C-alpha positions as a LaTeX table, in Angstrom:
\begin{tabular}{lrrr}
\hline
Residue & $x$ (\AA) & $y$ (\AA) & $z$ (\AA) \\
\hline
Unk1 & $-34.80$ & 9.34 & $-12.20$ \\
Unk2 & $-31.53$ & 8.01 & $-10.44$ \\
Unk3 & $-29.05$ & 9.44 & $-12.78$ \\
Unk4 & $-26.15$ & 8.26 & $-10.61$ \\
Unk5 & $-27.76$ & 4.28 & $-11.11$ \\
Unk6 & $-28.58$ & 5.04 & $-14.43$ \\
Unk7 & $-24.84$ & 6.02 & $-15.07$ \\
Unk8 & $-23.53$ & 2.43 & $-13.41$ \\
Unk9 & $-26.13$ & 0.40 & $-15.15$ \\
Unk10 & $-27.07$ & 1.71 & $-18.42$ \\
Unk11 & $-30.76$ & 0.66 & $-18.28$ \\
Unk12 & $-33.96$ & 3.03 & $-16.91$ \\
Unk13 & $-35.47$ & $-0.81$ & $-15.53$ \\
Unk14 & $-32.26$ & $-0.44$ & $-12.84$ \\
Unk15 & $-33.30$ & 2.82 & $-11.84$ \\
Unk16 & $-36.57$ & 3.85 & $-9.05$ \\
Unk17 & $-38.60$ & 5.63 & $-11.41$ \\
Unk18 & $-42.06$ & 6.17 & $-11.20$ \\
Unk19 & $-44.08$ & 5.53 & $-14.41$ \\
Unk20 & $-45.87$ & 9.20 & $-14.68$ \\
Unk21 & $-43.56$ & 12.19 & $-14.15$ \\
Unk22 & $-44.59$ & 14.23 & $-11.67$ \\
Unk23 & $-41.61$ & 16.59 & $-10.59$ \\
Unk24 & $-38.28$ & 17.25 & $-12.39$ \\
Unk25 & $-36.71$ & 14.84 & $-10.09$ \\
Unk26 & $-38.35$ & 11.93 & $-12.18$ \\
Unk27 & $-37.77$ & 11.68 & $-15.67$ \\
Unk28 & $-38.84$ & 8.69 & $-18.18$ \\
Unk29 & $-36.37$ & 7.68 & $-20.52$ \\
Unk30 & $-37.21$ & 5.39 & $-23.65$ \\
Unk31 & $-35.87$ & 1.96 & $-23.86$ \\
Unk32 & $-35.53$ & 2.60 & $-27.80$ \\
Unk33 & $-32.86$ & 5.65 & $-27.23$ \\
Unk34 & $-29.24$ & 4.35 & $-26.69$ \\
Unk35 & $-28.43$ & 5.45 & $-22.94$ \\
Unk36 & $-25.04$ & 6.85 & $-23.70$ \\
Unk37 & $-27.24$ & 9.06 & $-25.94$ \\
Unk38 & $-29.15$ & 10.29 & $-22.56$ \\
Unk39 & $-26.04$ & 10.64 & $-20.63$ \\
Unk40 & $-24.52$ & 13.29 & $-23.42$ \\
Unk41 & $-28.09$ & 15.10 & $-22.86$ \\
Unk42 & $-28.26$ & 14.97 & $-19.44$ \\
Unk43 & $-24.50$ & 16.45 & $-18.87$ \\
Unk44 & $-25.29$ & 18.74 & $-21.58$ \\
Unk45 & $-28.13$ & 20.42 & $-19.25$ \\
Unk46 & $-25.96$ & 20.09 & $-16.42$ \\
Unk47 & $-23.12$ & 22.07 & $-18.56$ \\
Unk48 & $-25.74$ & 25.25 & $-19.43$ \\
Unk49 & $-27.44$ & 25.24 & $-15.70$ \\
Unk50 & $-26.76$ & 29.35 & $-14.81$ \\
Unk51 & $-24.61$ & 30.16 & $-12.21$ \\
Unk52 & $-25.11$ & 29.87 & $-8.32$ \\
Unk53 & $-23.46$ & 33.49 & $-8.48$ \\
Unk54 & $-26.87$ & 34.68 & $-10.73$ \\
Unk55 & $-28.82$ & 34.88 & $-7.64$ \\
Unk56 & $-31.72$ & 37.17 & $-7.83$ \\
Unk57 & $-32.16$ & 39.02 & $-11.01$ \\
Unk58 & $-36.11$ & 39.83 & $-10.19$ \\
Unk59 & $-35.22$ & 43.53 & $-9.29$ \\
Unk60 & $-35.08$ & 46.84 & $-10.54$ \\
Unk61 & $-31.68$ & 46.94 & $-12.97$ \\
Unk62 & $-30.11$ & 43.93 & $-11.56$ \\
Unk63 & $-29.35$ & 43.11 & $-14.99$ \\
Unk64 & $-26.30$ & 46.04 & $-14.89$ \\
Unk65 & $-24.43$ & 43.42 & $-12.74$ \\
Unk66 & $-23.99$ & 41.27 & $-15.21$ \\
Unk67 & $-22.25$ & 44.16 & $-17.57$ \\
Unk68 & $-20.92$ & 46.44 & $-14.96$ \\
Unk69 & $-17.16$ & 44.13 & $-14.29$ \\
Unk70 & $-17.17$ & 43.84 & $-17.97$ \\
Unk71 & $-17.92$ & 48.04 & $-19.55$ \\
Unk72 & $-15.58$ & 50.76 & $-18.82$ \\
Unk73 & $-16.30$ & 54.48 & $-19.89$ \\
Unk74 & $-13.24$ & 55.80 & $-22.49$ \\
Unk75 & $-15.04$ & 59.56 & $-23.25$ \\
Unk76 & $-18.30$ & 61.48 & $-22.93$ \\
Unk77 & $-19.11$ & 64.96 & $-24.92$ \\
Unk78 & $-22.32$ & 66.34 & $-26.33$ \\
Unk79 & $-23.88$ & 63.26 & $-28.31$ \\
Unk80 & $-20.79$ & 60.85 & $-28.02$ \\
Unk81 & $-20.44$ & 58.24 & $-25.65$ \\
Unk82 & $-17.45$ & 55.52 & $-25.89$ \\
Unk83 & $-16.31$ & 52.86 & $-23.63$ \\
Unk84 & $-14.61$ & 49.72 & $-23.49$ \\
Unk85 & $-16.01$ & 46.26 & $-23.04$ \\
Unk86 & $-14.14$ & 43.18 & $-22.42$ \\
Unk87 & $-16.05$ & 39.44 & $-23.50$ \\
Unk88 & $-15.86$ & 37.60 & $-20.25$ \\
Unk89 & $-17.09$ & 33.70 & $-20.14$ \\
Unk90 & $-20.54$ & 35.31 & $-18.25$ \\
Unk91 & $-22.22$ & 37.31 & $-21.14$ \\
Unk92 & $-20.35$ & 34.81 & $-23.91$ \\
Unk93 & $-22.66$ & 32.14 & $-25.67$ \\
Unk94 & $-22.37$ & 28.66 & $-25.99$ \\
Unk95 & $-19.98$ & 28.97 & $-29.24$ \\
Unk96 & $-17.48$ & 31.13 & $-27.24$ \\
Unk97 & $-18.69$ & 34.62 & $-28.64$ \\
Unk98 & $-20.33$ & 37.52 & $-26.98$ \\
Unk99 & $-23.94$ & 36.59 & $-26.17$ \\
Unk100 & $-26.63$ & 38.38 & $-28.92$ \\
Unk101 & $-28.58$ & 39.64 & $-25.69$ \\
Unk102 & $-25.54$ & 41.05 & $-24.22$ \\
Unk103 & $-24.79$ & 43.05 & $-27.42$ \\
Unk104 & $-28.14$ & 44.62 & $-27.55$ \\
Unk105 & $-28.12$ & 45.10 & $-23.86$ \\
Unk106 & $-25.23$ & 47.02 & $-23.65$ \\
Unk107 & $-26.04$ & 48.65 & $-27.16$ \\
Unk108 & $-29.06$ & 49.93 & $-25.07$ \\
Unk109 & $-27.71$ & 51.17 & $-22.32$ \\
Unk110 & $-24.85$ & 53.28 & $-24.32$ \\
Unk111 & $-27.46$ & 54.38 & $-26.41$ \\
Unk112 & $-29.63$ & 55.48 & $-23.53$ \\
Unk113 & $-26.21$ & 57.21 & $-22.16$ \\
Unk114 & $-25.93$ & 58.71 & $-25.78$ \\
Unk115 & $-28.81$ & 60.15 & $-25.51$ \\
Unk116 & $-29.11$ & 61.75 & $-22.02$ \\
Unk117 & $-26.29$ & 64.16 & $-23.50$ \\
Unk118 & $-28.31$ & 65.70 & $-25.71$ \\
Unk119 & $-31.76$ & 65.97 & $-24.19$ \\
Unk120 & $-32.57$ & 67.86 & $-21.13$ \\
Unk121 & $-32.98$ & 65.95 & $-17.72$ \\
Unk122 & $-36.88$ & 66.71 & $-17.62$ \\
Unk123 & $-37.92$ & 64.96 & $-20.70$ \\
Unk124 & $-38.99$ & 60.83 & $-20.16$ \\
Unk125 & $-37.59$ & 58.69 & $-22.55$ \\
Unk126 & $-38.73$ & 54.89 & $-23.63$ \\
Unk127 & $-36.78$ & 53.05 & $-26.81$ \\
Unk128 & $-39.53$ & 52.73 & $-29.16$ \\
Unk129 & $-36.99$ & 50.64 & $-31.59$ \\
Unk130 & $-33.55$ & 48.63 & $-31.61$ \\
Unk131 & $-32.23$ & 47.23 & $-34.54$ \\
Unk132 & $-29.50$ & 45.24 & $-34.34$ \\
Unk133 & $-27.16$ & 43.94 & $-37.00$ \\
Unk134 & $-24.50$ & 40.86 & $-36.07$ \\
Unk135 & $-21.52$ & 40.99 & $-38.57$ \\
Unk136 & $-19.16$ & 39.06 & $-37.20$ \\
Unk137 & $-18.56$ & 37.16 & $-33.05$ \\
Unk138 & $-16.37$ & 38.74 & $-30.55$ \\
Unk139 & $-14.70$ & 35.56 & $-29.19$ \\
Unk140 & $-14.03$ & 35.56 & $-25.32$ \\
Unk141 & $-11.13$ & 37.35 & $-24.06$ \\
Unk142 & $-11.15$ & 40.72 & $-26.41$ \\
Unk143 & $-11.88$ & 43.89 & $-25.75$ \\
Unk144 & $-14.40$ & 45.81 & $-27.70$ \\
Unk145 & $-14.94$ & 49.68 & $-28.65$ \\
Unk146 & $-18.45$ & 50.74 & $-28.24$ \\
Unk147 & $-19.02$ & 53.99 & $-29.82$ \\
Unk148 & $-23.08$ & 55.61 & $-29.58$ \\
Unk149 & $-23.55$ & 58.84 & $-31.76$ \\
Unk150 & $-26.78$ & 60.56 & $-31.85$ \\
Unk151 & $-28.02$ & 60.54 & $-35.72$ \\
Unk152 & $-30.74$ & 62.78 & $-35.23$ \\
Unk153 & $-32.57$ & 64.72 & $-32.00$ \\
Unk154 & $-35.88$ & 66.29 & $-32.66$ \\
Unk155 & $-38.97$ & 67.54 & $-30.03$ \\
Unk156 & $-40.60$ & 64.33 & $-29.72$ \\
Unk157 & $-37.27$ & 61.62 & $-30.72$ \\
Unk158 & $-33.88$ & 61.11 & $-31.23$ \\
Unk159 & $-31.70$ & 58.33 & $-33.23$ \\
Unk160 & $-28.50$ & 56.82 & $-31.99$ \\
Unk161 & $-26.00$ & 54.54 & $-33.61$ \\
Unk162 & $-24.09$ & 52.37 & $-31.60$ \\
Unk163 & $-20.90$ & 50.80 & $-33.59$ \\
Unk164 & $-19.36$ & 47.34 & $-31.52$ \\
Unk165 & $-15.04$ & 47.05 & $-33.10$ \\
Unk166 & $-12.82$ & 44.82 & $-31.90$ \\
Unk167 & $-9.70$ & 47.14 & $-30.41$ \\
Unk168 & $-7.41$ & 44.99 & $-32.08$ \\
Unk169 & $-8.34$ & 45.35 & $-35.76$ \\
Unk170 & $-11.34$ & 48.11 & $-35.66$ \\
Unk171 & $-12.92$ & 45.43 & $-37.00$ \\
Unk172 & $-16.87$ & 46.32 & $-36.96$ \\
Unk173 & $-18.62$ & 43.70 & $-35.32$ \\
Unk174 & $-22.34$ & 44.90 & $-34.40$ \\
Unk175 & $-24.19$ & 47.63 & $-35.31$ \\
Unk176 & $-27.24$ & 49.00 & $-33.27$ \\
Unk177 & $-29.63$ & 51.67 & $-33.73$ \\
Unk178 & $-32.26$ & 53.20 & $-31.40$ \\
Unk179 & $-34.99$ & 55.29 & $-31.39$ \\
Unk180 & $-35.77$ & 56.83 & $-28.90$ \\
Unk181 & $-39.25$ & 58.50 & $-28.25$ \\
Unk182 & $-39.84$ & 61.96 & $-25.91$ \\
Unk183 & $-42.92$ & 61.62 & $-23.58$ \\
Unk184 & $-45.10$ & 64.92 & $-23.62$ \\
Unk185 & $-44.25$ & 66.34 & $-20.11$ \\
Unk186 & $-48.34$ & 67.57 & $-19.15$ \\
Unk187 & $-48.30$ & 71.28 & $-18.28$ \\
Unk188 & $-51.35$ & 71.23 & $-15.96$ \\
\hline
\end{tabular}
């Protein structure tokens, strides 16, 4: 569909459409639906298309550059892991928050950090399970403090907490917690 003629006219008849849609380019609109209606909808795609910065993200980790601007390490000891992450417009939602899959991302990732303290470099580890828990939105702009403690670290898994506060008011925000699962290491 034209969406440029559709904008000056107001009526899908004006527009070069064909009457099957065979490609994304052409799109049928109903003569029923009020076109200002199909204008809000079609700018409201436009306004959620991703990035032309989010090139490829097909590759091994490529998801860390998303996070990697926005997470800064505060401490690391023996089964304690903190660091600093500020909500930038990239990994916030539509309703101006810190996105849910950027919380359990990062909750991930400072729970796999977490963990590597503890356990020895030789053992493989997969997350079996991550709960999450959303209290409360970190709106766009604030800085949070993610904290990952290990709960419990056994022979075959280990269980980390990861608490999300807002700097400002320690305000608990999200709450996270993995388990991780040891792979047997063969002994042939």
């Amino acid at each position: 569909m034209n969406w440029a003629k559709f904008r000056e006219t107001g009526s899908p008849e004006d527009t070069d459409m064909s009457s099957t849609p065979i490609s994304s380019d052409t799109t049928a609109v109903s003569k029923v639906i009020d076109p200002n209606y199909v204008l809000m909808v079609a700018d409201f795609f436009k306004a959620i298309s991703p990035d032309e910065s989010c090139n490829d993200f097909t590759s091994f980790d490529s998801f860390s550059v998303l996070f990697q601007n926005n997470t800064r390490a505060l401490s690391i000891a023996r089964g304690r892991v903190s660091c600093s992450v500020t909500v930038t417009p990239g990994i916030s939602n539509f309703f101006k928050g810190l996105h849910g899959g950027a919380v359990a991302s990062i909750a991930e990732r400072v729970a796999m950090a977490c963990v590597k303290t503890v356990v020895s470099e030789d053992k493989h580890l997969f997350i079996g399970e991550l709960s999450m828990s959303y209290l409360s939105s970190a709106p766009i702009s604030s800085e949070l403090l993610v904290e990952g403690t290990v709960v419990r670290t056994g022979r075959n898994l280990s269980v980390v907490t990861v608490e999300f506060k807002i700097k400002e008011t320690m305000k608990v925000t999200y709450l996270s917690r993995a388990t991780f699962y040891h792979s047997p290491i063969s002994k042939l």
